[in-house]
Tab-separated table of C-alpha atoms in Angstrom:
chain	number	residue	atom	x	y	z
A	1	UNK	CA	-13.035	-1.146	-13.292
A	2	UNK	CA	-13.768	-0.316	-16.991
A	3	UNK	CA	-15.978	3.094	-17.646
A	4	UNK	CA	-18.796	3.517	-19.945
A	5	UNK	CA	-18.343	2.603	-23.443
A	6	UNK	CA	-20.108	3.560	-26.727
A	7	UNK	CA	-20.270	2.745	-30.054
A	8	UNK	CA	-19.753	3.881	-33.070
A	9	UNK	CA	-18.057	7.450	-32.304
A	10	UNK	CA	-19.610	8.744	-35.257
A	11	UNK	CA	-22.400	7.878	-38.041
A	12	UNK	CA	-23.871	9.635	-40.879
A	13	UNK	CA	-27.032	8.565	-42.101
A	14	UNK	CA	-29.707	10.173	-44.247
A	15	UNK	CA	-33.338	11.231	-43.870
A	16	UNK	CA	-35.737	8.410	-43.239
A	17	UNK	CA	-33.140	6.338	-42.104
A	18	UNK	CA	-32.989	3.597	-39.316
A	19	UNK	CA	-29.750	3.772	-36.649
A	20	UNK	CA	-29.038	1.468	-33.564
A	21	UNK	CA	-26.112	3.057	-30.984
A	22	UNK	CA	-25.140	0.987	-28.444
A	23	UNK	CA	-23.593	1.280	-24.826
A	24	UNK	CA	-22.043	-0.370	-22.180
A	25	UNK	CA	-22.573	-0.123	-18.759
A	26	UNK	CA	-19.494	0.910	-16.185
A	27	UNK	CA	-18.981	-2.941	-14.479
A	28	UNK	CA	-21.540	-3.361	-11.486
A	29	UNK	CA	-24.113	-0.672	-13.209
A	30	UNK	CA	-27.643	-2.380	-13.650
A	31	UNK	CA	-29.636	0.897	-15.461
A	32	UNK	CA	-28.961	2.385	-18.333
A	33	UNK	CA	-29.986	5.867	-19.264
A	34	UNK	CA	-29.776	7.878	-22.658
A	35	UNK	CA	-29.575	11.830	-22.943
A	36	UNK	CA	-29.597	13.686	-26.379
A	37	UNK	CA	-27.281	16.439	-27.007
A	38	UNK	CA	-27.666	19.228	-29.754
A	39	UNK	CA	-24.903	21.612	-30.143
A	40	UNK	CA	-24.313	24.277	-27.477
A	41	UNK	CA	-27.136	22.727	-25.432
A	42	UNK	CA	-27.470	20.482	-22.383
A	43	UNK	CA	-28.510	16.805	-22.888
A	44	UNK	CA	-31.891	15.930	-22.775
A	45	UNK	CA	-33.279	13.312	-21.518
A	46	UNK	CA	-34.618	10.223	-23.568
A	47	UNK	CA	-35.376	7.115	-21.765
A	48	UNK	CA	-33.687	4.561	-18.521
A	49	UNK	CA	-33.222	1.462	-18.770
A	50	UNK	CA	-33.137	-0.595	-15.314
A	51	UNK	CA	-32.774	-4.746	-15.030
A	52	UNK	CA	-33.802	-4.703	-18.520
A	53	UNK	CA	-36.919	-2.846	-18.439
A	54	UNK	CA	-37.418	0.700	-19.295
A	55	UNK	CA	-38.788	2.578	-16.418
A	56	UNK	CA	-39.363	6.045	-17.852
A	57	UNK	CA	-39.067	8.285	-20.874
A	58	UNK	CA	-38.761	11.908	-21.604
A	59	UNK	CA	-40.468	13.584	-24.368
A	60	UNK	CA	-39.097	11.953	-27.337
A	61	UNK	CA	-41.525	10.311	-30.248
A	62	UNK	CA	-41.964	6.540	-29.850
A	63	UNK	CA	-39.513	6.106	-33.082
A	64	UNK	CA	-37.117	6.674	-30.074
A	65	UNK	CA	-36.675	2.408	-29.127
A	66	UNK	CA	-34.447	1.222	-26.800
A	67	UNK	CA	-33.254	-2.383	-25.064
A	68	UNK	CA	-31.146	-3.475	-22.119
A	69	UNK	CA	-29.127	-6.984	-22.262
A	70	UNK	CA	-29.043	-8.923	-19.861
A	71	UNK	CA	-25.443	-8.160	-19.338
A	72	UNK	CA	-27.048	-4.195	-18.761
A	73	UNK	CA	-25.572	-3.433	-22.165
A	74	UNK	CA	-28.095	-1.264	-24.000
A	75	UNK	CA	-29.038	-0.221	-27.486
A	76	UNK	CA	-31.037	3.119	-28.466
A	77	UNK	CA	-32.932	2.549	-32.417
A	78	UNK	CA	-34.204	5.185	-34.208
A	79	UNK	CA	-36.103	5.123	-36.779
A	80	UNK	CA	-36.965	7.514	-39.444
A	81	UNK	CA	-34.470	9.595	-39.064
A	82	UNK	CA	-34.924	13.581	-39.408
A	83	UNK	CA	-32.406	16.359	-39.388
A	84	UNK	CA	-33.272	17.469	-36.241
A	85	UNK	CA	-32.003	13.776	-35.041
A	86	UNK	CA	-28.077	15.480	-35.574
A	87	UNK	CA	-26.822	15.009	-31.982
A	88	UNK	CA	-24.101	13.768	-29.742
A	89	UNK	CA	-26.146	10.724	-28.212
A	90	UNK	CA	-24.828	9.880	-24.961
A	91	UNK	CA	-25.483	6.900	-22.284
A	92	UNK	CA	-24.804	7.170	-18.311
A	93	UNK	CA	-24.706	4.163	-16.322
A	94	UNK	CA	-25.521	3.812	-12.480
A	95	UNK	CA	-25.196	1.213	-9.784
A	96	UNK	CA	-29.312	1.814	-9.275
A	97	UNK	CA	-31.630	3.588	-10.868
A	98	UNK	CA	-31.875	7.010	-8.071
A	99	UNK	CA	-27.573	6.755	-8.117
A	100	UNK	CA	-25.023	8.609	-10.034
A	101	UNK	CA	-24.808	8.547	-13.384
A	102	UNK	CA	-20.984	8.221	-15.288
A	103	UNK	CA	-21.496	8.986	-19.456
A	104	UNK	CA	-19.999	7.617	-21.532
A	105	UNK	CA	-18.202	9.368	-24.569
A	106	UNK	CA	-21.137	9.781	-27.217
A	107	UNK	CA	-22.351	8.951	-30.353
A	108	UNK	CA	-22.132	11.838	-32.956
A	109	UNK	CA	-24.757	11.133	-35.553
A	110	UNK	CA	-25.065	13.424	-38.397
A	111	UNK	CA	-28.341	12.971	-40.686
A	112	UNK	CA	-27.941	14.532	-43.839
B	1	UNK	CA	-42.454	22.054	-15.791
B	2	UNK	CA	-38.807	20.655	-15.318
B	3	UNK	CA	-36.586	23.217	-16.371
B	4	UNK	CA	-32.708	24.379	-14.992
B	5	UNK	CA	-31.832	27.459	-15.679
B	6	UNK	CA	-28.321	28.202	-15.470
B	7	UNK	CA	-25.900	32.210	-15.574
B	8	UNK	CA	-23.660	33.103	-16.927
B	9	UNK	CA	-23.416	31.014	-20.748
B	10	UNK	CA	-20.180	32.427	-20.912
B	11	UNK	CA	-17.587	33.028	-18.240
B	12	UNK	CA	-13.855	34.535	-19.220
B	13	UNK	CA	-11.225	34.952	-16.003
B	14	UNK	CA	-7.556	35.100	-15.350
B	15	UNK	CA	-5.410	32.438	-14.108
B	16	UNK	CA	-5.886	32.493	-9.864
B	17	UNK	CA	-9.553	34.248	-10.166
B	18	UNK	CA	-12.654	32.600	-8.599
B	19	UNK	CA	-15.338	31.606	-11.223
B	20	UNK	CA	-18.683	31.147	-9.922
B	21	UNK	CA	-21.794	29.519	-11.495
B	22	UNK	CA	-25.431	29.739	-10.730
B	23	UNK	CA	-28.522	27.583	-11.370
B	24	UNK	CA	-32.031	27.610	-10.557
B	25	UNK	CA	-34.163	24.671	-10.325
B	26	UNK	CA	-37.799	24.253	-11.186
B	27	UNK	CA	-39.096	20.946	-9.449
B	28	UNK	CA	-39.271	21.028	-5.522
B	29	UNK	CA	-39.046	17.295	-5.932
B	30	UNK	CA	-35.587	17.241	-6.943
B	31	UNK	CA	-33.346	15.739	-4.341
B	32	UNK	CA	-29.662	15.554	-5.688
B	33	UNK	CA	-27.875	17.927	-7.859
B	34	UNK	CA	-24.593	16.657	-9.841
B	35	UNK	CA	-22.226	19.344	-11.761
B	36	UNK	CA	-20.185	17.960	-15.411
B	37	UNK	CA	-17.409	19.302	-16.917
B	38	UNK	CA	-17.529	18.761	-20.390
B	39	UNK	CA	-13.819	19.427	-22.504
B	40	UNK	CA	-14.456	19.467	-26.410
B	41	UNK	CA	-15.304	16.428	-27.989
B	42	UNK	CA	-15.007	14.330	-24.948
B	43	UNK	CA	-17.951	12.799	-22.193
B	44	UNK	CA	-19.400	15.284	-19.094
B	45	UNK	CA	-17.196	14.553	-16.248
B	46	UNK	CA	-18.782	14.139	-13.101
B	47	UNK	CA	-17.080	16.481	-10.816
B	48	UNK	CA	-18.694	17.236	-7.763
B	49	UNK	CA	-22.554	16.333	-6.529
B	50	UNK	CA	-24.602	17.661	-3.796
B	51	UNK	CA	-28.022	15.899	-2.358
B	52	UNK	CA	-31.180	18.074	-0.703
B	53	UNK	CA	-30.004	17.421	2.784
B	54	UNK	CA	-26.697	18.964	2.555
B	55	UNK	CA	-26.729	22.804	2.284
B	56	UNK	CA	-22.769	22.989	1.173
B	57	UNK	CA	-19.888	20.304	0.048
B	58	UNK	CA	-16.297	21.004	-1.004
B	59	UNK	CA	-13.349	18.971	-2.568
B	60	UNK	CA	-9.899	20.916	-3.077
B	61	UNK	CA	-10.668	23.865	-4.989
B	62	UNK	CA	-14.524	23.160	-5.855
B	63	UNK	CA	-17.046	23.736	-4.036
B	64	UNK	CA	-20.969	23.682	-4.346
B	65	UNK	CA	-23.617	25.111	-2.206
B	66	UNK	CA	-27.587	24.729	-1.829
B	67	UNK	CA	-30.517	26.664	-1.156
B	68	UNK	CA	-33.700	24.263	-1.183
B	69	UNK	CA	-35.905	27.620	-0.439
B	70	UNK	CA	-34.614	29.313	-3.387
B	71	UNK	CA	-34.109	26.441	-5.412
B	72	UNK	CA	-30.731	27.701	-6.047
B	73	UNK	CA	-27.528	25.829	-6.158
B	74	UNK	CA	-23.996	27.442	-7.295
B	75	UNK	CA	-20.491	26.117	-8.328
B	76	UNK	CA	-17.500	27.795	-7.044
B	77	UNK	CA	-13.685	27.043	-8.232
B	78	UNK	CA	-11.376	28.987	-6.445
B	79	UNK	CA	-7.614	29.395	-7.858
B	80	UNK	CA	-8.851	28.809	-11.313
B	81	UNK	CA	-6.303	27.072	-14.072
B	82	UNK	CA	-6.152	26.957	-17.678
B	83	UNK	CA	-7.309	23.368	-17.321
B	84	UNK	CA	-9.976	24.326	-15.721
B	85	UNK	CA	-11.716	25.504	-19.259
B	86	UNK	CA	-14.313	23.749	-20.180
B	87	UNK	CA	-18.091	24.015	-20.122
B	88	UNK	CA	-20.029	23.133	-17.336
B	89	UNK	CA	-23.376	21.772	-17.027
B	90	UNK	CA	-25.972	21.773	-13.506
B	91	UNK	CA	-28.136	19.121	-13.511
B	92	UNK	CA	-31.397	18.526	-11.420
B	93	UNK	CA	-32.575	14.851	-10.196
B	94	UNK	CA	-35.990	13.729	-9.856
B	95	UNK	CA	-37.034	10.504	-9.282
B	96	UNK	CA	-40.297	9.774	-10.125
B	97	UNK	CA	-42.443	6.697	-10.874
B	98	UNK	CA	-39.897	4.275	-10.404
B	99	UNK	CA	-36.793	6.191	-12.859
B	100	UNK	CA	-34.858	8.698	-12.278
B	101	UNK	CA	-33.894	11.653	-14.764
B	102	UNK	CA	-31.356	14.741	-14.842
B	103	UNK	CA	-32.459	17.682	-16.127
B	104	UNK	CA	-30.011	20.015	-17.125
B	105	UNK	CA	-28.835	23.719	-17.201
B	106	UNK	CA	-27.760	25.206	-20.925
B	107	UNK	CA	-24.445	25.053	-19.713
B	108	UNK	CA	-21.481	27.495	-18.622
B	109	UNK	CA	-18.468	27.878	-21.375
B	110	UNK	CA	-15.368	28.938	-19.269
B	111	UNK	CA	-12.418	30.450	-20.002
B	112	UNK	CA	-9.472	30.781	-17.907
B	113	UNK	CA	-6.505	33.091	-19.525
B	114	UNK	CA	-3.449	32.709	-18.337
Protein backbone atom coordinates (compact mmCIF):
# COMPACT_ATOMS: atom_id res chain seq x y z
CA UNK A 1 0.00 0.00 0.00
CA UNK A 2 1.83 3.27 -0.93
CA UNK A 3 1.18 6.45 1.60
CA UNK A 4 0.47 9.93 0.68
CA UNK A 5 2.75 11.63 -1.60
CA UNK A 6 3.55 15.32 -2.35
CA UNK A 7 5.27 17.32 -4.53
CA UNK A 8 7.71 19.48 -4.75
CA UNK A 9 9.26 19.33 -1.04
CA UNK A 10 10.09 22.80 -1.32
CA UNK A 11 9.44 26.07 -3.60
CA UNK A 12 10.36 29.59 -3.41
CA UNK A 13 8.44 31.96 -5.25
CA UNK A 14 7.98 35.71 -5.02
CA UNK A 15 5.15 38.15 -4.31
CA UNK A 16 2.37 38.10 -6.83
CA UNK A 17 3.29 34.89 -7.91
CA UNK A 18 1.19 31.82 -9.15
CA UNK A 19 2.12 28.08 -7.49
CA UNK A 20 0.36 24.65 -8.14
CA UNK A 21 1.37 21.72 -5.29
CA UNK A 22 0.19 18.58 -5.94
CA UNK A 23 -0.74 15.30 -3.95
CA UNK A 24 -1.46 11.90 -4.12
CA UNK A 25 -3.88 10.03 -2.48
CA UNK A 26 -2.85 6.80 -0.11
CA UNK A 27 -4.23 3.79 -2.77
CA UNK A 28 -8.10 3.21 -2.14
CA UNK A 29 -8.53 7.05 -0.75
CA UNK A 30 -11.32 8.87 -2.86
CA UNK A 31 -11.13 12.64 -0.92
CA UNK A 32 -8.59 14.74 -0.75
CA UNK A 33 -8.14 17.39 1.85
CA UNK A 34 -5.54 20.34 2.22
CA UNK A 35 -4.44 21.99 5.65
CA UNK A 36 -2.02 25.05 5.83
CA UNK A 37 0.69 25.12 8.28
CA UNK A 38 2.59 28.32 9.56
CA UNK A 39 5.43 27.81 11.83
CA UNK A 40 4.80 26.72 15.43
CA UNK A 41 1.08 26.49 14.61
CA UNK A 42 -1.46 23.75 13.88
CA UNK A 43 -2.67 23.27 10.25
CA UNK A 44 -5.53 24.96 9.15
CA UNK A 45 -7.87 23.93 7.19
CA UNK A 46 -8.27 24.91 3.39
CA UNK A 47 -10.56 22.94 1.30
CA UNK A 48 -11.70 18.68 0.60
CA UNK A 49 -11.80 17.32 -2.23
CA UNK A 50 -14.22 14.13 -2.58
CA UNK A 51 -14.92 12.05 -6.14
CA UNK A 52 -13.60 15.06 -7.71
CA UNK A 53 -15.70 17.69 -6.36
CA UNK A 54 -14.88 19.99 -3.60
CA UNK A 55 -17.31 19.66 -0.83
CA UNK A 56 -16.21 22.37 1.59
CA UNK A 57 -13.72 25.11 2.33
CA UNK A 58 -12.34 26.85 5.30
CA UNK A 59 -11.66 30.44 5.42
CA UNK A 60 -9.13 30.93 2.83
CA UNK A 61 -9.57 33.75 -0.16
CA UNK A 62 -10.89 32.25 -3.42
CA UNK A 63 -7.13 32.71 -4.93
CA UNK A 64 -6.98 29.43 -2.86
CA UNK A 65 -8.04 26.81 -6.23
CA UNK A 66 -7.95 23.38 -6.04
CA UNK A 67 -8.78 20.03 -8.39
CA UNK A 68 -9.14 16.30 -7.87
CA UNK A 69 -8.18 13.74 -10.86
CA UNK A 70 -9.94 11.30 -11.55
CA UNK A 71 -7.32 9.01 -10.25
CA UNK A 72 -8.14 11.20 -6.62
CA UNK A 73 -4.79 12.87 -7.24
CA UNK A 74 -5.21 16.54 -6.37
CA UNK A 75 -3.64 19.89 -7.04
CA UNK A 76 -3.94 23.13 -4.69
CA UNK A 77 -3.14 26.74 -7.11
CA UNK A 78 -2.52 29.79 -5.66
CA UNK A 79 -2.45 32.67 -7.03
CA UNK A 80 -1.05 35.96 -6.13
CA UNK A 81 1.06 34.97 -3.83
CA UNK A 82 1.70 37.08 -0.46
CA UNK A 83 4.17 36.60 2.32
CA UNK A 84 1.82 35.47 4.57
CA UNK A 85 1.36 32.40 1.92
CA UNK A 86 5.05 30.99 3.65
CA UNK A 87 3.76 27.61 4.91
CA UNK A 88 4.27 23.91 5.06
CA UNK A 89 1.18 22.94 2.77
CA UNK A 90 0.07 19.60 3.56
CA UNK A 91 -2.63 17.02 1.97
CA UNK A 92 -4.45 14.04 4.00
CA UNK A 93 -6.16 11.44 2.17
CA UNK A 94 -9.18 9.23 3.42
CA UNK A 95 -11.06 6.18 2.29
CA UNK A 96 -14.43 8.65 2.60
CA UNK A 97 -14.92 11.87 3.25
CA UNK A 98 -16.13 11.51 7.49
CA UNK A 99 -12.82 8.76 7.71
CA UNK A 100 -9.33 9.19 8.83
CA UNK A 101 -7.16 11.28 7.35
CA UNK A 102 -3.11 10.04 6.66
CA UNK A 103 -0.85 13.47 5.49
CA UNK A 104 1.29 13.38 3.54
CA UNK A 105 4.86 15.00 3.99
CA UNK A 106 4.27 18.77 2.90
CA UNK A 107 5.06 21.30 0.67
CA UNK A 108 7.36 24.07 2.16
CA UNK A 109 6.76 27.17 0.13
CA UNK A 110 8.68 30.18 0.92
CA UNK A 111 7.44 33.59 -0.83
CA UNK A 112 9.95 36.08 -0.75
CA UNK B 1 -16.71 29.31 16.48
CA UNK B 2 -14.45 26.15 15.83
CA UNK B 3 -11.60 26.50 17.92
CA UNK B 4 -9.20 23.61 19.98
CA UNK B 5 -7.51 24.76 22.54
CA UNK B 6 -4.77 22.72 23.68
CA UNK B 7 -2.06 22.88 27.49
CA UNK B 8 0.67 22.75 27.95
CA UNK B 9 2.75 24.33 24.46
CA UNK B 10 5.63 22.98 26.01
CA UNK B 11 6.14 19.81 27.98
CA UNK B 12 9.91 18.74 29.32
CA UNK B 13 10.09 15.10 31.37
CA UNK B 14 12.56 12.43 32.18
CA UNK B 15 12.95 9.20 30.57
CA UNK B 16 10.04 6.66 32.39
CA UNK B 17 7.72 9.86 33.43
CA UNK B 18 4.06 10.08 32.29
CA UNK B 19 3.37 13.12 29.98
CA UNK B 20 -0.09 14.16 29.76
CA UNK B 21 -1.87 16.51 27.28
CA UNK B 22 -5.10 18.35 27.41
CA UNK B 23 -7.52 19.85 24.87
CA UNK B 24 -10.72 21.50 24.86
CA UNK B 25 -13.09 21.51 22.09
CA UNK B 26 -15.46 24.19 20.95
CA UNK B 27 -18.16 22.51 18.59
CA UNK B 28 -20.64 20.02 20.34
CA UNK B 29 -20.95 18.66 16.84
CA UNK B 30 -17.68 17.16 16.74
CA UNK B 31 -17.81 13.41 16.76
CA UNK B 32 -14.18 11.94 16.41
CA UNK B 33 -11.03 13.23 17.80
CA UNK B 34 -7.54 12.01 16.17
CA UNK B 35 -4.03 12.89 18.01
CA UNK B 36 -0.52 13.51 15.42
CA UNK B 37 2.80 13.33 16.28
CA UNK B 38 4.70 15.52 14.28
CA UNK B 39 8.97 14.89 14.37
CA UNK B 40 10.84 17.93 12.66
CA UNK B 41 10.54 18.30 9.16
CA UNK B 42 8.53 15.24 8.63
CA UNK B 43 4.29 14.61 8.12
CA UNK B 44 1.79 14.43 11.52
CA UNK B 45 1.63 10.85 12.33
CA UNK B 46 -1.57 9.56 13.14
CA UNK B 47 -1.18 7.90 16.41
CA UNK B 48 -4.12 7.16 18.23
CA UNK B 49 -8.02 8.38 17.53
CA UNK B 50 -11.00 8.35 19.67
CA UNK B 51 -14.85 8.82 18.34
CA UNK B 52 -17.87 10.55 20.65
CA UNK B 53 -19.19 7.21 21.70
CA UNK B 54 -16.19 5.92 23.34
CA UNK B 55 -15.30 7.65 26.66
CA UNK B 56 -11.53 6.00 26.78
CA UNK B 57 -9.15 3.89 24.21
CA UNK B 58 -5.60 2.63 24.78
CA UNK B 59 -2.78 1.03 22.61
CA UNK B 60 0.58 -0.01 24.51
CA UNK B 61 1.71 2.93 26.24
CA UNK B 62 -0.89 5.64 24.81
CA UNK B 63 -3.82 6.22 25.84
CA UNK B 64 -6.68 8.86 25.22
CA UNK B 65 -9.74 9.65 27.14
CA UNK B 66 -13.11 11.72 26.52
CA UNK B 67 -15.40 13.87 28.23
CA UNK B 68 -18.32 14.92 25.71
CA UNK B 69 -19.82 17.13 28.80
CA UNK B 70 -16.71 18.98 29.19
CA UNK B 71 -15.66 18.88 25.80
CA UNK B 72 -12.42 17.70 27.02
CA UNK B 73 -10.24 15.03 25.65
CA UNK B 74 -6.51 14.23 26.99
CA UNK B 75 -3.43 12.21 25.74
CA UNK B 76 -1.57 10.15 28.13
CA UNK B 77 1.95 8.26 27.36
CA UNK B 78 3.04 6.40 30.12
CA UNK B 79 6.89 5.16 30.29
CA UNK B 80 7.90 8.02 28.14
CA UNK B 81 11.19 7.59 25.68
CA UNK B 82 13.46 9.87 24.04
CA UNK B 83 11.65 8.92 20.85
CA UNK B 84 8.81 9.89 22.11
CA UNK B 85 9.83 13.82 21.45
CA UNK B 86 8.03 15.36 19.19
CA UNK B 87 5.12 17.79 19.04
CA UNK B 88 1.77 16.78 19.24
CA UNK B 89 -1.27 18.11 17.79
CA UNK B 90 -5.40 17.37 19.02
CA UNK B 91 -7.59 17.67 16.41
CA UNK B 92 -11.49 18.06 16.42
CA UNK B 93 -13.85 16.51 13.52
CA UNK B 94 -16.92 17.96 12.29
CA UNK B 95 -18.70 16.94 9.54
CA UNK B 96 -20.86 19.25 8.16
CA UNK B 97 -22.67 19.87 4.85
CA UNK B 98 -21.46 17.00 3.16
CA UNK B 99 -17.20 17.47 4.16
CA UNK B 100 -15.57 16.87 6.86
CA UNK B 101 -12.74 19.12 8.55
CA UNK B 102 -10.13 18.82 11.56
CA UNK B 103 -9.63 21.55 13.52
CA UNK B 104 -6.68 21.62 15.44
CA UNK B 105 -5.00 22.42 18.86
CA UNK B 106 -1.64 24.84 18.70
CA UNK B 107 0.17 21.89 19.45
CA UNK B 108 2.28 20.29 22.43
CA UNK B 109 6.34 20.41 21.92
CA UNK B 110 7.68 17.48 24.12
CA UNK B 111 10.70 16.73 25.48
CA UNK B 112 11.78 13.62 27.00
CA UNK B 113 15.50 13.78 28.70
CA UNK B 114 17.07 10.92 29.20
Amino acid sequence: ETGVTQSPTHLIKTRGQQVTLRCSSQSGHNTVSWYQQALGQGPQFIFQYYREEENGRGNFPPRFSGLQFPNYSSELNVNALELDDSALYLCASSSGYADTQYFGPGTRLTVL
Amino acid sequence: GENVEQHPSTLSVQEGDSAVIKCTYSDSASNYFPWYKQELGKRPQLIIDIRSNVGEKKDQRIAVTLNKTAKHFSLHITETQPEDSAVYFCAASITTGGYNKLIFGAGTRLAVHP
